[in-house]
GROMACS .gro file of C-alpha atoms in nm:
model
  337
    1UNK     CA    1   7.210   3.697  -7.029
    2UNK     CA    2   7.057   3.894  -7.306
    3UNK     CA    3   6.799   4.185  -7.234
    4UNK     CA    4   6.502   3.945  -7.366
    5UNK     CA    5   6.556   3.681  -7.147
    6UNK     CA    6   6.578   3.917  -6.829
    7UNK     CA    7   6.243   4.046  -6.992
    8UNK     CA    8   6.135   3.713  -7.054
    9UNK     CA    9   6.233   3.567  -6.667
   10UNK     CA   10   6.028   3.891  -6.502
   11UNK     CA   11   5.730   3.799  -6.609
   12UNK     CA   12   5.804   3.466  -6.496
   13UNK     CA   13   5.874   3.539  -6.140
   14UNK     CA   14   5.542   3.737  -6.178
   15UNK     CA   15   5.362   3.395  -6.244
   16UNK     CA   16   5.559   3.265  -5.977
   17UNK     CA   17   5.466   3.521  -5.735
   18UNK     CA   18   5.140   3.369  -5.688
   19UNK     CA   19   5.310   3.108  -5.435
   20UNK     CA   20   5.299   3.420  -5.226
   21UNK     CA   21   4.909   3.423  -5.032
   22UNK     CA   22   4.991   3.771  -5.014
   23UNK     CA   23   5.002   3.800  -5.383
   24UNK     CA   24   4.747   3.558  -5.475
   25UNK     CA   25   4.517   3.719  -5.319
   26UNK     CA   26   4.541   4.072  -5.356
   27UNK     CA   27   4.531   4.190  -5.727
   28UNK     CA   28   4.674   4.502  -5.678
   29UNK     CA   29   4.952   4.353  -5.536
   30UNK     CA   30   4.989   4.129  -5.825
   31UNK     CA   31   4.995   4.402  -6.040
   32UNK     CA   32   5.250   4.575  -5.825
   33UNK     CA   33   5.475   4.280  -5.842
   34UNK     CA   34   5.420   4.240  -6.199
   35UNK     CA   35   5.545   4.548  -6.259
   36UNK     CA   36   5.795   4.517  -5.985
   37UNK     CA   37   5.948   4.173  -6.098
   38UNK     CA   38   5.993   4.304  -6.484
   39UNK     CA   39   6.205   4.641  -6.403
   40UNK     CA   40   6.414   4.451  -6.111
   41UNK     CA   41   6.526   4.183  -6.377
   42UNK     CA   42   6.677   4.393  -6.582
   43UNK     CA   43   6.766   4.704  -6.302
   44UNK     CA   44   7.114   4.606  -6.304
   45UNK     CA   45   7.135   4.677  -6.653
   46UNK     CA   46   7.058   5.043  -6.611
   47UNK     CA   47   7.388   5.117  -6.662
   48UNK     CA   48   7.319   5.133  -7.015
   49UNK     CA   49   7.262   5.505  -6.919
   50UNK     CA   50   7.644   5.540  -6.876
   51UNK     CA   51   7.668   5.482  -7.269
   52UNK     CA   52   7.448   5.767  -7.327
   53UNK     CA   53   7.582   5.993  -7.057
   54UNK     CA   54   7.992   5.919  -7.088
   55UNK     CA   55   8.037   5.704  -7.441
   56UNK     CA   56   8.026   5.314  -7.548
   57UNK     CA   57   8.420   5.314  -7.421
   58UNK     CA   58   8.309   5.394  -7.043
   59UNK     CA   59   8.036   5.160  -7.078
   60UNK     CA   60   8.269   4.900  -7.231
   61UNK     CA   61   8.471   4.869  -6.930
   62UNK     CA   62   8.184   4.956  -6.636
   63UNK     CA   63   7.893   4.744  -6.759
   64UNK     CA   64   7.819   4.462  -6.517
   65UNK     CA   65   8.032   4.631  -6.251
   66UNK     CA   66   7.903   4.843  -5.983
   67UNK     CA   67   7.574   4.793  -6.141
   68UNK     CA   68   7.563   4.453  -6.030
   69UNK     CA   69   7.720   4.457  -5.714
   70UNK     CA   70   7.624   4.383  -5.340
   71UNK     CA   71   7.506   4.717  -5.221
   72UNK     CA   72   7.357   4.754  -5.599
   73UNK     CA   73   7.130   4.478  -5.524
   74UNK     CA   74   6.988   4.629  -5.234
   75UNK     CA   75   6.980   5.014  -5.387
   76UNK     CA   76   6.794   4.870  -5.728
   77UNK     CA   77   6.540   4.729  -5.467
   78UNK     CA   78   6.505   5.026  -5.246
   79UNK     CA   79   6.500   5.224  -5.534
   80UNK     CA   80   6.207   5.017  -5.764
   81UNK     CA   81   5.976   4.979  -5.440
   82UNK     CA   82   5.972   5.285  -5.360
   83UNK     CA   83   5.889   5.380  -5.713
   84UNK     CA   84   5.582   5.167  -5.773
   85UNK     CA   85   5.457   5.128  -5.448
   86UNK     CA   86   5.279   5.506  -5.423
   87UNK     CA   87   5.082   5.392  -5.733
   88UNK     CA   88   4.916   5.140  -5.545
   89UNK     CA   89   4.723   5.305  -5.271
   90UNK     CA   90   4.573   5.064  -5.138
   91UNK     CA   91   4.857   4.849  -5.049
   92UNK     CA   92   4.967   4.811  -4.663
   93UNK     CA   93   5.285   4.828  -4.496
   94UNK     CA   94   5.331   4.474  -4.534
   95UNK     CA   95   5.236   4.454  -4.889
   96UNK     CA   96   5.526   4.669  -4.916
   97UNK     CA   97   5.749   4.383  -4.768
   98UNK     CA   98   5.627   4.158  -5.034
   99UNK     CA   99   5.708   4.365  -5.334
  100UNK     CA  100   6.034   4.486  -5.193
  101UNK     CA  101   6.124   4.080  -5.157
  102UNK     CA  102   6.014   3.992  -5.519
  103UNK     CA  103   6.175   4.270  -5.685
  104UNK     CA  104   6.543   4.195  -5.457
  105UNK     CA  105   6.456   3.831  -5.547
  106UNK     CA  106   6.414   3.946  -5.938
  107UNK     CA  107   6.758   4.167  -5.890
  108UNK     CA  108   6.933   3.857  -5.759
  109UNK     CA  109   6.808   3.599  -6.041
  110UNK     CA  110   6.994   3.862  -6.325
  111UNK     CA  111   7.270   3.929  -6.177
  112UNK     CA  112   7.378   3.477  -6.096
  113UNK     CA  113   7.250   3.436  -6.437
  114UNK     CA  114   7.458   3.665  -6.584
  115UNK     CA  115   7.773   3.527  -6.346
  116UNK     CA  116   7.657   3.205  -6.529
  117UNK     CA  117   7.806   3.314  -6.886
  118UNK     CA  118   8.142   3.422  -7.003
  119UNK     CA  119   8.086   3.782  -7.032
  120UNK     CA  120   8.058   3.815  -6.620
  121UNK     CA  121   7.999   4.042  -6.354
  122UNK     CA  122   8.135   4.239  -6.069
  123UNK     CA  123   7.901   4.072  -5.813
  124UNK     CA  124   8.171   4.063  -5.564
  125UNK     CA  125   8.210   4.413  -5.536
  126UNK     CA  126   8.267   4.619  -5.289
  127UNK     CA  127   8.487   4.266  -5.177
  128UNK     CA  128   8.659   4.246  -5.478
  129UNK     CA  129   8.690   4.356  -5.852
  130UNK     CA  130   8.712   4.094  -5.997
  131UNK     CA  131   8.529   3.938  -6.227
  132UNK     CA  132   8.298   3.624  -6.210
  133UNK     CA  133   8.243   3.428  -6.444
  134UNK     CA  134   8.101   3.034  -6.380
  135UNK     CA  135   8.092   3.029  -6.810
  136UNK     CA  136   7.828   2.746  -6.892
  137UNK     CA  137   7.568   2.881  -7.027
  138UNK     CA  138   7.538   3.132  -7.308
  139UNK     CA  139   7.436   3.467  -7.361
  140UNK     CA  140   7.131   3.356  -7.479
  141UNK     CA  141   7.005   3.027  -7.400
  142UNK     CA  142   6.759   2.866  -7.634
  143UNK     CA  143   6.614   2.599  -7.369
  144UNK     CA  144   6.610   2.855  -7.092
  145UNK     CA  145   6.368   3.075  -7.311
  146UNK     CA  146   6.164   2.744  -7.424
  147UNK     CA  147   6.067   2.709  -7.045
  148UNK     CA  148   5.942   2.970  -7.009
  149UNK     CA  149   5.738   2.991  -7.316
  150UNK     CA  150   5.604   2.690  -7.202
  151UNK     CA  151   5.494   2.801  -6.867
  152UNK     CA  152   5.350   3.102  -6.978
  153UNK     CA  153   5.138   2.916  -7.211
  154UNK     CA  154   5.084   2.689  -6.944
  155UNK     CA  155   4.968   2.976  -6.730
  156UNK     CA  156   4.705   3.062  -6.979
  157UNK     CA  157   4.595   2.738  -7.014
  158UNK     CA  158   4.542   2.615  -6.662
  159UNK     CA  159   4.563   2.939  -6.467
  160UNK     CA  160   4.822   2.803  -6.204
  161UNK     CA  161   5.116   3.024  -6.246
  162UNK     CA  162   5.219   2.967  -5.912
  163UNK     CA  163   5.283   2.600  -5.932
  164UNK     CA  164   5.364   2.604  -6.322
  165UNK     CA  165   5.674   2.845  -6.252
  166UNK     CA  166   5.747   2.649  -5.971
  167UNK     CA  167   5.794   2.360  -6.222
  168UNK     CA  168   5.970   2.568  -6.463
  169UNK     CA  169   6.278   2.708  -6.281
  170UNK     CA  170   6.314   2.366  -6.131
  171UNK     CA  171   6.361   2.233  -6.442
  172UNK     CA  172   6.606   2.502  -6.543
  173UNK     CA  173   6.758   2.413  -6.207
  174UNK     CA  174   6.839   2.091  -6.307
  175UNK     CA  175   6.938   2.187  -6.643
  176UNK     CA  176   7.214   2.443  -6.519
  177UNK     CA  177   7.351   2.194  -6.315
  178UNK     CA  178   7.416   1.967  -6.575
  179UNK     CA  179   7.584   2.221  -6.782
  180UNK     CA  180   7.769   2.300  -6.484
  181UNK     CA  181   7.898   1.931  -6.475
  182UNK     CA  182   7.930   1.904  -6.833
  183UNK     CA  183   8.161   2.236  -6.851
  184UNK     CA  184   8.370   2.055  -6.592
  185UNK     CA  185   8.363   1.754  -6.799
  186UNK     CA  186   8.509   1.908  -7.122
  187UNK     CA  187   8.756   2.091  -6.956
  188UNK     CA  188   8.904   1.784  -6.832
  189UNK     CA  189   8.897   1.626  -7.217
  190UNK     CA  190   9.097   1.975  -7.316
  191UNK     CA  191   9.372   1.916  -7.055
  192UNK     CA  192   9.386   1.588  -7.146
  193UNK     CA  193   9.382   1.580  -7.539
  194UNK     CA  194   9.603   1.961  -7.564
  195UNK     CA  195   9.847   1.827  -7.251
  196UNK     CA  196   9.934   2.216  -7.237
  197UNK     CA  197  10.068   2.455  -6.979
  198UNK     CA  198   9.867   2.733  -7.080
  199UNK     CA  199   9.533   2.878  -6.909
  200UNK     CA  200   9.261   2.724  -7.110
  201UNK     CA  201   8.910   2.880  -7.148
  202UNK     CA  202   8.585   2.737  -7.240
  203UNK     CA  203   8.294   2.939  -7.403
  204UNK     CA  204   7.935   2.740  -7.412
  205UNK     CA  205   7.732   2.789  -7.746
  206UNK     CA  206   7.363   2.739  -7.773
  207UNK     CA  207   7.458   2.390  -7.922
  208UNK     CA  208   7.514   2.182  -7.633
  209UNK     CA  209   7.824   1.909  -7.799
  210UNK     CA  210   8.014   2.280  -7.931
  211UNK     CA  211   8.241   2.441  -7.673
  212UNK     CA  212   8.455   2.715  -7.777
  213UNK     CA  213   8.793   2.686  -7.690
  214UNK     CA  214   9.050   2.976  -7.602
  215UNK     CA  215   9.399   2.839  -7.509
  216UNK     CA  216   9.693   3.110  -7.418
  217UNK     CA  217  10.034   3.070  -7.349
  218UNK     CA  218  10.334   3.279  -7.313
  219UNK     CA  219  10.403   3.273  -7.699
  220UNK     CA  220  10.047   3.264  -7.834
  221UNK     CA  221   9.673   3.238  -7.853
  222UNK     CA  222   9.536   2.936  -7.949
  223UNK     CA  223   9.149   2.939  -8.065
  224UNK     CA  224   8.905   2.573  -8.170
  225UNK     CA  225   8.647   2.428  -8.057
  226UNK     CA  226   8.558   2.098  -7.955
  227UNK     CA  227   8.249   1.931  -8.088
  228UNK     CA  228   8.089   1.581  -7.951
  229UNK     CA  229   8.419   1.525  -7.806
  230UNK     CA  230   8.624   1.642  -8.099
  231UNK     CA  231   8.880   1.891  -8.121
  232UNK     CA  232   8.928   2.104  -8.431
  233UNK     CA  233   9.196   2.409  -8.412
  234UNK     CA  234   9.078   2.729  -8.597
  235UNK     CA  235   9.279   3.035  -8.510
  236UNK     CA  236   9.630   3.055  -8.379
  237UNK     CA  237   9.764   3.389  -8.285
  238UNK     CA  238  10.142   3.471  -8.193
  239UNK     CA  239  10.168   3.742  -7.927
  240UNK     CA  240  10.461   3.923  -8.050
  241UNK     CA  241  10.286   4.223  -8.256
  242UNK     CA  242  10.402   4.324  -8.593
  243UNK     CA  243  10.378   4.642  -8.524
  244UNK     CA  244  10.456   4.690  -8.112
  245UNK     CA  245  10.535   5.061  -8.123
  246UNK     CA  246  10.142   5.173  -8.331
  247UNK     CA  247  10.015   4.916  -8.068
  248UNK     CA  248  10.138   5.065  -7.813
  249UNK     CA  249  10.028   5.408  -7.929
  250UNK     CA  250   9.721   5.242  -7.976
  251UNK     CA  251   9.692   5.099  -7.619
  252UNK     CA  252   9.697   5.474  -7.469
  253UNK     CA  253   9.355   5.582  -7.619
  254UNK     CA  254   9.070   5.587  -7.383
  255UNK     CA  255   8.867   5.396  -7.545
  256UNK     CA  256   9.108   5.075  -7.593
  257UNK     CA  257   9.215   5.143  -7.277
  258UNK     CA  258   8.839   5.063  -7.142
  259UNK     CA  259   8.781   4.799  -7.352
  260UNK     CA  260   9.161   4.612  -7.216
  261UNK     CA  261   8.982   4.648  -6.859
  262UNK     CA  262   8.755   4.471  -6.938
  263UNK     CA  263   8.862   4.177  -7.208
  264UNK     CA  264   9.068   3.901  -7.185
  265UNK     CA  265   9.292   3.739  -7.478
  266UNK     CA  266   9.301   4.026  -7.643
  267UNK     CA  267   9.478   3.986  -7.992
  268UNK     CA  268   9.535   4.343  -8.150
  269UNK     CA  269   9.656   4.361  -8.616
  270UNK     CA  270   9.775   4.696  -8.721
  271UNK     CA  271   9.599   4.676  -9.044
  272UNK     CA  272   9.775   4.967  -9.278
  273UNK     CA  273   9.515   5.226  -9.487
  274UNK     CA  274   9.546   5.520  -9.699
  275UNK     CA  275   9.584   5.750  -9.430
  276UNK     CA  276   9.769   5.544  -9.170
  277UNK     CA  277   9.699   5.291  -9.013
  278UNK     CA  278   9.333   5.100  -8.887
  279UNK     CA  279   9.457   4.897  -8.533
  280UNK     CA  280   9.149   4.638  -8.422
  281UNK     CA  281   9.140   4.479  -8.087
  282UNK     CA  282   8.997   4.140  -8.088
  283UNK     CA  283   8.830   3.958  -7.754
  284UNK     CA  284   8.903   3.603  -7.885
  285UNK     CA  285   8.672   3.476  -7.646
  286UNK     CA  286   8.349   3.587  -7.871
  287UNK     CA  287   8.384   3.405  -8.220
  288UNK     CA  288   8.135   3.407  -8.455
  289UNK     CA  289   8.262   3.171  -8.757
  290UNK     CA  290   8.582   3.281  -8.865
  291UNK     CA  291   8.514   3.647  -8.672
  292UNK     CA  292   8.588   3.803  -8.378
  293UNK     CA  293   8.261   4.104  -8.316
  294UNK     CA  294   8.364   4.201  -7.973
  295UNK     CA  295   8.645   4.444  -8.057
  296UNK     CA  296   8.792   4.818  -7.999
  297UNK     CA  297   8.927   4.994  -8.313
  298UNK     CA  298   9.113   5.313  -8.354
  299UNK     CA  299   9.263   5.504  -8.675
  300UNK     CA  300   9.609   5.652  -8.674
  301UNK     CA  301   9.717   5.899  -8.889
  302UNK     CA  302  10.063   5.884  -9.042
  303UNK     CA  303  10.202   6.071  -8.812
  304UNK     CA  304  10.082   5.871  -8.573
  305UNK     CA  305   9.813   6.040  -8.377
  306UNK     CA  306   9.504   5.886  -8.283
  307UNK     CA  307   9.186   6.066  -8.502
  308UNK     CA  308   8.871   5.796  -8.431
  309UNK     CA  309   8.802   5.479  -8.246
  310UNK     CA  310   8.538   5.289  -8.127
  311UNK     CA  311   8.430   4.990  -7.928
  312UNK     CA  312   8.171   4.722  -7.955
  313UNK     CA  313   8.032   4.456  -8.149
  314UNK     CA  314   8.084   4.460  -8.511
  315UNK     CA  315   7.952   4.170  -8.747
  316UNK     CA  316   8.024   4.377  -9.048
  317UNK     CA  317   8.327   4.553  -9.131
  318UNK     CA  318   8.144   4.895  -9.309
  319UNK     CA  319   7.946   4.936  -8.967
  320UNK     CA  320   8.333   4.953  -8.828
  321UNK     CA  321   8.392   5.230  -9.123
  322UNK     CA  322   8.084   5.408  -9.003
  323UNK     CA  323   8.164   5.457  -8.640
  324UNK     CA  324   8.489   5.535  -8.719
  325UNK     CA  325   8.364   5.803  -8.957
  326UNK     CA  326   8.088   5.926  -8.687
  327UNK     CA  327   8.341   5.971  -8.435
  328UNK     CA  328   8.636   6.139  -8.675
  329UNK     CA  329   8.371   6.375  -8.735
  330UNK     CA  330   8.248   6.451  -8.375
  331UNK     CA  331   8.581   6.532  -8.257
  332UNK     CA  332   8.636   6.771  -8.518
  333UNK     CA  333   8.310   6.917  -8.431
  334UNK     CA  334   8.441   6.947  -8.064
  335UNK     CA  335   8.759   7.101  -8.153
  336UNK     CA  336   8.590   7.383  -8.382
  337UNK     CA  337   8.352   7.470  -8.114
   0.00000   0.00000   0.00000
């Protein structure tokens, strides 16, 4: 999910915290959990750091991994309680318990929610790399975020955050499941209406009738959508590149090479430019329109070195032109010192 609705769902399990007589009726506790709740729902995005600390490439290819795996769960909540609970002197040795089982319960909710979209994580770790993806909700949910609104003013209102939470993430409950079964359901009408032997992909939108559709087979990527039932075929990509040998070039830079790890139908264009050539790597599983944002990009030369790249999401191609330009120059800045 995105970082607002994390945000959004740790003040939520605040509110619901209240079930707890522990919490209900110790303030500082409260207050504890509050903060407690709102850092452990987004903890296992920390890994943001690694952007800062080793480049967007490395983060690329490790975000949702380790961060969000089994013995991250329980070092995020180790970590977090032992961090707020000093501030709160008053607070027993059981109190302790309490915070340390809101903030692993606030750890938890991010990390299933974000196995719910297509993006995924590495939850399975140190079991297996791979990663999980149930894909039927987006990235950001528009009715997940309504809920909550709603119990929060609810909470002001009647003062019952307890049972009004309660209420809320039963009803999101119930809604997941029935995107769950719905995802199933339009699966099934793709088999049936494509009759192909490919792997076929489905990407929720925050429409509920529009389902994204990503279809690849040995020779191709197909890419359409299906809407109330409907589908309509948008993109088709072969797989043989036009240019295999700058691809391949291509493929050996660090940066595409951490952006690969972590992508799937991955349609590269060697796009020629004054100075060589401009080679874009597409994840065709995040359309937007007719575009593809999530993408890694690197400039060859014409001889054929590597002198930029980049990965991320790009909605505009000049912010693609600027990072390109930002990174040229920092590597010339590294070689002259």
């Amino acid at each position: 999910m995105d970082t607002g609705t994390h945000i959004t769902m740790g003040f939520s399990l605040a509110g619901l915290a209240y079930l707890d007589p522990a919490v209900s009726a110790q303030p500082e506790l409260a207050a504890a959990v509050l903060f407690g709740t709102v850092l452990g729902s987004n903890a296992p995005d920390f890994d943001y750091g690694i952007k800062i600390v080793k480049g967007n490439g490395m983060y690329t290819e490790h975000h949702r991994g380790f961060s969000h795996s089994i013995p991250a769960w329980f070092l995020w909540t180790g970590f977090l309680t032992a961090l707020i609970y000093p501030f709160y002197s008053n607070l027993s040795s059981l109190d302790f318990l309490h915070l340390s089982g809101w903030i692993f319960l606030a750890v938890i909710l991010h990390v299933i929610f974000d196995i719910f979209n297509a993006y995924g994580t590495q939850a399975g770790r140190p079991f297996t790399n791979k990663w999980l993806s149930l894909n039927f909700i987006p990235l950001f949910d528009p009715l997940i975020i309504f809920l909550h609104l709603l119990g929060f003013a609810l909470w002001g209102l009647l003062q019952s955050p307890g049972m009004i939470f309660l209420i809320v993430y039963g009803l999101i409950g119930l809604y997941l499941i029935e995107r769950y079964y719905s995802s199933k359901r339009v699966l099934t009408r793709v088999k049936k209406q494509t009759e192909t032997n490919g792997t076929i992909t489905i990407i929720p939108t925050i429409l509920w009738s529009v389902w994204h559709i990503v279809i690849e087979t040995e020779t191709e990527f197909q890419v359409g959508e299906m809407r109330s039932r409907n589908i309509v075929w948008i993109h088709s990509f072969e797989k043989n590149d036009q240019d295999p040998d700058i691809i391949a070039i291509a493929k050996n830079e660090k940066n595409i090479k951490h952006f690969l790890n972590n992508s799937k139908y991955v349609h590269a264009v060697a796009i020629p430019i004054h100075s060589g050539y401009e080679i874009r790597f597409f994840d065709l599983r995040f359309r937007t329109k007719n575009h593809y944002p999530y993408m890694a990009v690197c400039q060859m030369n014409s001889t054929r070195e590597i002198v930029s790249s980049c990965t991320g999401w790009f909605h505009q191609t000049e912010k693609i032109k600027n990072k390109l330009l930002t990174q040229e120059r920092a590597a010339k800045t590294r070689i002259q010192a």
